[in-house]
């Protein structure tokens, strides 16, 4: 049984299409980020603080999250990590910009499981990879997409866009996911994509979601 909540932005009454929060059986909070948009950090922060500090662990679902803004990724990492580098970017000239965690994280010590799959890309790989490097989370699922570059869009007169790679990003340990992705420390496959827990239909449960169930089993057994 999952109680699914729409997360409200503090900018009016807009409902975030990117972040959702629910409570799984056993009292484990479930947080899903579908993409990293402008309001993702504040919505994720709101979702995390809902019920803290009573929560004992968190499942962060980044499956099928194709990425988004790297600033949003930096802020989400900062909600789980107290200090240090979130990630860094390097341009073609070799200039390095280090992005450190910011602020006071609402969940700096809670056991954390992050679900990923082959469609987890770019900003979601930044978050998952950085949390793993910092020792804050175990990754559960399958190898991620492997996109370690940052693009800038240039609108053209005909209405189309030109996407140019301007930088590459690297995890705090200096590694890149470009072309190779992240390999979960806890590999787990789904028999079918349809078996993935549908957060918009919590009444269907997650009995067939082997990845989510693997994460929950590790948390229950103290393996986080």
mmCIF file of C-alpha atoms in Angstrom:
data_model
loop_
_atom_site.group_PDB
_atom_site.id
_atom_site.type_symbol
_atom_site.label_atom_id
_atom_site.label_comp_id
_atom_site.label_asym_id
_atom_site.label_seq_id
_atom_site.Cartn_x
_atom_site.Cartn_y
_atom_site.Cartn_z
ATOM 1 C CA UNK A 1 0.000 0.000 0.000
ATOM 2 C CA UNK A 2 1.395 3.388 -0.993
ATOM 3 C CA UNK A 3 0.098 6.811 -0.120
ATOM 4 C CA UNK A 4 0.968 8.985 -3.125
ATOM 5 C CA UNK A 5 1.248 12.733 -2.670
ATOM 6 C CA UNK A 6 1.485 15.500 -5.244
ATOM 7 C CA UNK A 7 4.252 17.836 -4.154
ATOM 8 C CA UNK A 8 3.307 21.501 -4.278
ATOM 9 C CA UNK A 9 5.767 24.159 -5.278
ATOM 10 C CA UNK A 10 6.027 27.259 -3.130
ATOM 11 C CA UNK A 11 5.535 29.276 -6.333
ATOM 12 C CA UNK A 12 1.764 29.429 -6.255
ATOM 13 C CA UNK A 13 -0.233 26.197 -6.381
ATOM 14 C CA UNK A 14 1.566 24.517 -9.272
ATOM 15 C CA UNK A 15 1.736 20.740 -8.911
ATOM 16 C CA UNK A 16 5.208 19.431 -9.697
ATOM 17 C CA UNK A 17 5.233 17.011 -12.628
ATOM 18 C CA UNK A 18 8.713 15.866 -11.669
ATOM 19 C CA UNK A 19 8.729 14.896 -7.970
ATOM 20 C CA UNK A 20 6.388 12.689 -5.994
ATOM 21 C CA UNK A 21 6.343 11.286 -2.478
ATOM 22 C CA UNK A 22 4.773 8.192 -1.000
ATOM 23 C CA UNK A 23 5.043 5.919 2.015
ATOM 24 C CA UNK A 24 5.661 2.216 1.400
ATOM 25 C CA UNK A 25 4.647 -0.643 3.656
ATOM 26 C CA UNK A 26 6.980 -0.745 6.650
ATOM 27 C CA UNK A 27 7.175 3.021 6.868
ATOM 28 C CA UNK A 28 9.843 3.496 4.174
ATOM 29 C CA UNK A 29 9.443 6.786 2.288
ATOM 30 C CA UNK A 30 9.494 6.587 -1.506
ATOM 31 C CA UNK A 31 10.622 9.602 -3.522
ATOM 32 C CA UNK A 32 10.506 9.615 -7.312
ATOM 33 C CA UNK A 33 12.168 12.187 -9.565
ATOM 34 C CA UNK A 34 11.038 11.929 -13.183
ATOM 35 C CA UNK A 35 13.305 14.729 -14.459
ATOM 36 C CA UNK A 36 15.453 17.538 -13.110
ATOM 37 C CA UNK A 37 13.594 20.733 -13.866
ATOM 38 C CA UNK A 38 13.646 24.258 -12.490
ATOM 39 C CA UNK A 39 11.525 23.456 -9.441
ATOM 40 C CA UNK A 40 12.829 19.945 -8.733
ATOM 41 C CA UNK A 41 15.165 20.931 -5.850
ATOM 42 C CA UNK A 42 12.523 22.754 -3.825
ATOM 43 C CA UNK A 43 9.905 20.096 -4.539
ATOM 44 C CA UNK A 44 12.291 17.318 -3.568
ATOM 45 C CA UNK A 45 13.273 19.228 -0.439
ATOM 46 C CA UNK A 46 9.595 19.598 0.466
ATOM 47 C CA UNK A 47 9.011 15.884 -0.111
ATOM 48 C CA UNK A 48 11.996 14.916 2.039
ATOM 49 C CA UNK A 49 11.023 17.140 4.940
ATOM 50 C CA UNK A 50 7.506 15.708 4.960
ATOM 51 C CA UNK A 51 7.705 13.287 7.881
ATOM 52 C CA UNK A 52 11.308 13.921 8.882
ATOM 53 C CA UNK A 53 12.913 13.183 11.293
ATOM 54 C CA UNK A 54 10.627 10.186 11.941
ATOM 55 C CA UNK A 55 11.780 8.464 8.750
ATOM 56 C CA UNK A 56 14.399 5.729 9.091
ATOM 57 C CA UNK A 57 15.382 5.274 5.442
ATOM 58 C CA UNK A 58 14.575 6.571 1.957
ATOM 59 C CA UNK A 59 14.160 5.004 -1.487
ATOM 60 C CA UNK A 60 14.976 7.480 -4.277
ATOM 61 C CA UNK A 61 13.695 6.312 -7.662
ATOM 62 C CA UNK A 62 15.573 7.724 -10.658
ATOM 63 C CA UNK A 63 14.522 5.058 -13.155
ATOM 64 C CA UNK A 64 13.518 6.430 -16.564
ATOM 65 C CA UNK A 65 14.786 9.867 -15.477
ATOM 66 C CA UNK A 66 16.461 11.264 -18.583
ATOM 67 C CA UNK A 67 18.124 14.167 -16.772
ATOM 68 C CA UNK A 68 17.681 17.918 -16.959
ATOM 69 C CA UNK A 69 19.399 20.854 -15.286
ATOM 70 C CA UNK A 70 22.736 20.153 -13.571
ATOM 71 C CA UNK A 71 21.960 22.910 -11.037
ATOM 72 C CA UNK A 72 18.937 20.878 -9.960
ATOM 73 C CA UNK A 73 21.132 17.780 -9.668
ATOM 74 C CA UNK A 74 23.585 19.688 -7.460
ATOM 75 C CA UNK A 75 20.794 20.781 -5.142
ATOM 76 C CA UNK A 76 19.286 17.299 -4.845
ATOM 77 C CA UNK A 77 22.705 15.841 -3.962
ATOM 78 C CA UNK A 78 22.995 18.568 -1.320
ATOM 79 C CA UNK A 79 19.879 17.222 0.399
ATOM 80 C CA UNK A 80 21.716 14.011 1.274
ATOM 81 C CA UNK A 81 25.400 15.011 1.559
ATOM 82 C CA UNK A 82 26.753 17.359 4.229
ATOM 83 C CA UNK A 83 30.002 18.543 2.652
ATOM 84 C CA UNK A 84 32.396 18.130 -0.249
ATOM 85 C CA UNK A 85 32.106 18.160 -3.998
ATOM 86 C CA UNK A 86 28.858 17.218 -5.697
ATOM 87 C CA UNK A 87 30.504 16.933 -9.132
ATOM 88 C CA UNK A 88 32.676 19.012 -11.445
ATOM 89 C CA UNK A 89 32.567 20.121 -15.069
ATOM 90 C CA UNK A 90 35.433 20.582 -17.504
ATOM 91 C CA UNK A 91 35.318 22.491 -20.782
ATOM 92 C CA UNK A 92 37.311 21.928 -23.959
ATOM 93 C CA UNK A 93 40.037 24.293 -22.774
ATOM 94 C CA UNK A 94 40.555 22.281 -19.609
ATOM 95 C CA UNK A 95 38.921 24.768 -17.246
ATOM 96 C CA UNK A 96 37.446 23.027 -14.208
ATOM 97 C CA UNK A 97 34.360 24.199 -12.320
ATOM 98 C CA UNK A 98 33.827 22.379 -9.048
ATOM 99 C CA UNK A 99 30.264 22.187 -7.795
ATOM 100 C CA UNK A 100 30.153 21.679 -4.033
ATOM 101 C CA UNK A 101 27.154 20.649 -1.967
ATOM 102 C CA UNK A 102 25.235 23.559 -0.508
ATOM 103 C CA UNK A 103 23.132 24.299 2.536
ATOM 104 C CA UNK A 104 22.019 22.088 5.396
ATOM 105 C CA UNK A 105 20.763 18.722 4.100
ATOM 106 C CA UNK A 106 17.455 17.482 5.569
ATOM 107 C CA UNK A 107 18.573 13.835 5.231
ATOM 108 C CA UNK A 108 22.377 13.684 5.729
ATOM 109 C CA UNK A 109 22.519 10.324 7.486
ATOM 110 C CA UNK A 110 19.346 8.403 6.586
ATOM 111 C CA UNK A 111 20.054 5.065 4.870
ATOM 112 C CA UNK A 112 19.392 5.592 1.185
ATOM 113 C CA UNK A 113 18.709 3.324 -1.784
ATOM 114 C CA UNK A 114 18.705 4.736 -5.317
ATOM 115 C CA UNK A 115 16.906 2.889 -8.121
ATOM 116 C CA UNK A 116 18.388 3.259 -11.620
ATOM 117 C CA UNK A 117 18.021 1.655 -15.040
ATOM 118 C CA UNK A 118 19.211 2.037 -18.633
ATOM 119 C CA UNK A 119 17.051 5.142 -19.074
ATOM 120 C CA UNK A 120 18.612 6.954 -16.110
ATOM 121 C CA UNK A 121 20.790 9.527 -17.840
ATOM 122 C CA UNK A 122 22.746 12.733 -17.447
ATOM 123 C CA UNK A 123 21.573 14.666 -14.358
ATOM 124 C CA UNK A 124 20.103 11.523 -12.807
ATOM 125 C CA UNK A 125 23.498 9.835 -13.263
ATOM 126 C CA UNK A 126 25.170 12.822 -11.605
ATOM 127 C CA UNK A 127 22.920 12.399 -8.564
ATOM 128 C CA UNK A 128 23.141 8.609 -8.372
ATOM 129 C CA UNK A 129 26.887 8.534 -9.002
ATOM 130 C CA UNK A 130 27.727 11.303 -6.563
ATOM 131 C CA UNK A 131 25.628 9.763 -3.788
ATOM 132 C CA UNK A 132 27.391 6.444 -4.373
ATOM 133 C CA UNK A 133 30.878 8.012 -4.388
ATOM 134 C CA UNK A 134 30.116 9.806 -1.129
ATOM 135 C CA UNK A 135 29.049 6.507 0.392
ATOM 136 C CA UNK A 136 25.551 7.831 0.967
ATOM 137 C CA UNK A 137 23.633 5.383 -1.183
ATOM 138 C CA UNK A 138 23.614 1.975 -2.773
ATOM 139 C CA UNK A 139 22.513 1.830 -6.392
ATOM 140 C CA UNK A 140 19.962 -0.873 -7.207
ATOM 141 C CA UNK A 141 18.917 -1.850 -10.715
ATOM 142 C CA UNK A 142 20.692 -2.033 -14.068
ATOM 143 C CA UNK A 143 23.483 -0.115 -15.786
ATOM 144 C CA UNK A 144 22.592 3.497 -16.546
ATOM 145 C CA UNK A 145 22.635 5.242 -19.921
ATOM 146 C CA UNK A 146 26.123 6.801 -19.825
ATOM 147 C CA UNK A 147 25.777 10.497 -20.702
ATOM 148 C CA UNK A 148 28.541 12.595 -19.159
ATOM 149 C CA UNK A 149 28.243 15.738 -21.260
ATOM 150 C CA UNK A 150 26.533 19.117 -20.915
ATOM 151 C CA UNK A 151 24.773 20.648 -23.911
ATOM 152 C CA UNK A 152 23.728 24.184 -24.699
ATOM 153 C CA UNK A 153 20.796 24.918 -26.999
ATOM 154 C CA UNK A 154 21.103 27.539 -29.738
ATOM 155 C CA UNK A 155 17.760 28.471 -31.366
ATOM 156 C CA UNK A 156 17.923 28.769 -35.165
ATOM 157 C CA UNK A 157 15.890 31.126 -37.399
ATOM 158 C CA UNK A 158 13.838 28.262 -38.805
ATOM 159 C CA UNK A 159 12.595 27.379 -35.310
ATOM 160 C CA UNK A 160 14.861 24.395 -34.795
ATOM 161 C CA UNK A 161 17.596 24.085 -32.154
ATOM 162 C CA UNK A 162 21.287 23.331 -32.400
ATOM 163 C CA UNK A 163 22.623 21.311 -29.466
ATOM 164 C CA UNK A 164 26.346 21.716 -28.812
ATOM 165 C CA UNK A 165 28.400 19.917 -26.179
ATOM 166 C CA UNK A 166 30.135 22.613 -24.163
ATOM 167 C CA UNK A 167 31.391 20.678 -21.153
ATOM 168 C CA UNK A 168 31.762 17.232 -19.643
ATOM 169 C CA UNK A 169 30.979 16.433 -16.034
ATOM 170 C CA UNK A 170 32.840 14.162 -13.639
ATOM 171 C CA UNK A 171 31.986 12.579 -10.309
ATOM 172 C CA UNK A 172 33.800 13.578 -7.089
ATOM 173 C CA UNK A 173 36.289 10.718 -7.548
ATOM 174 C CA UNK A 174 37.214 12.012 -11.012
ATOM 175 C CA UNK A 175 35.382 9.310 -12.945
ATOM 176 C CA UNK A 176 33.130 9.836 -15.956
ATOM 177 C CA UNK A 177 30.052 7.879 -17.001
ATOM 178 C CA UNK A 178 30.361 8.887 -20.662
ATOM 179 C CA UNK A 179 29.715 5.865 -22.832
ATOM 180 C CA UNK A 180 29.794 3.398 -19.942
ATOM 181 C CA UNK A 181 27.181 4.446 -17.391
ATOM 182 C CA UNK A 182 26.996 3.519 -13.733
ATOM 183 C CA UNK A 183 27.042 -0.111 -12.650
ATOM 184 C CA UNK A 184 24.786 -0.650 -9.622
ATOM 185 C CA UNK A 185 26.371 -2.250 -6.582
ATOM 186 C CA UNK A 186 23.158 -4.279 -6.270
ATOM 187 C CA UNK A 187 22.227 -5.573 -9.738
ATOM 188 C CA UNK A 188 18.538 -6.326 -10.203
ATOM 189 C CA UNK A 189 16.464 -6.735 -13.347
ATOM 190 C CA UNK A 190 12.788 -6.443 -14.124
ATOM 191 C CA UNK A 191 11.151 -9.303 -16.004
ATOM 192 C CA UNK A 192 9.162 -6.699 -17.936
ATOM 193 C CA UNK A 193 9.109 -2.866 -18.012
ATOM 194 C CA UNK A 194 5.442 -3.138 -17.070
ATOM 195 C CA UNK A 195 6.494 -4.587 -13.715
ATOM 196 C CA UNK A 196 7.906 -1.248 -12.587
ATOM 197 C CA UNK A 197 5.935 0.329 -9.764
ATOM 198 C CA UNK A 198 3.579 2.936 -11.194
ATOM 199 C CA UNK A 199 3.621 5.770 -8.705
ATOM 200 C CA UNK A 200 0.522 7.309 -10.294
ATOM 201 C CA UNK A 201 -1.413 4.091 -9.522
ATOM 202 C CA UNK A 202 -0.245 3.139 -6.037
ATOM 203 C CA UNK A 203 -3.262 0.918 -5.500
ATOM 204 C CA UNK A 204 -1.658 -1.617 -7.887
ATOM 205 C CA UNK A 205 1.232 -2.129 -5.479
ATOM 206 C CA UNK A 206 4.772 -3.193 -6.320
ATOM 207 C CA UNK A 207 4.751 -6.985 -5.940
ATOM 208 C CA UNK A 208 6.353 -7.457 -9.394
ATOM 209 C CA UNK A 209 8.886 -4.634 -9.053
ATOM 210 C CA UNK A 210 11.935 -6.752 -8.229
ATOM 211 C CA UNK A 211 14.234 -3.722 -8.120
ATOM 212 C CA UNK A 212 12.150 -1.806 -5.604
ATOM 213 C CA UNK A 213 11.594 -4.964 -3.568
ATOM 214 C CA UNK A 214 15.330 -5.679 -3.552
ATOM 215 C CA UNK A 215 15.982 -2.218 -2.153
ATOM 216 C CA UNK A 216 13.317 -2.650 0.505
ATOM 217 C CA UNK A 217 14.725 -6.042 1.456
ATOM 218 C CA UNK A 218 18.195 -4.580 1.955
ATOM 219 C CA UNK A 219 16.798 -1.794 4.118
ATOM 220 C CA UNK A 220 14.805 -4.281 6.206
ATOM 221 C CA UNK A 221 17.894 -6.423 6.671
ATOM 222 C CA UNK A 222 20.123 -3.520 7.600
ATOM 223 C CA UNK A 223 22.098 -3.796 4.370
ATOM 224 C CA UNK A 224 21.898 -0.132 3.449
#
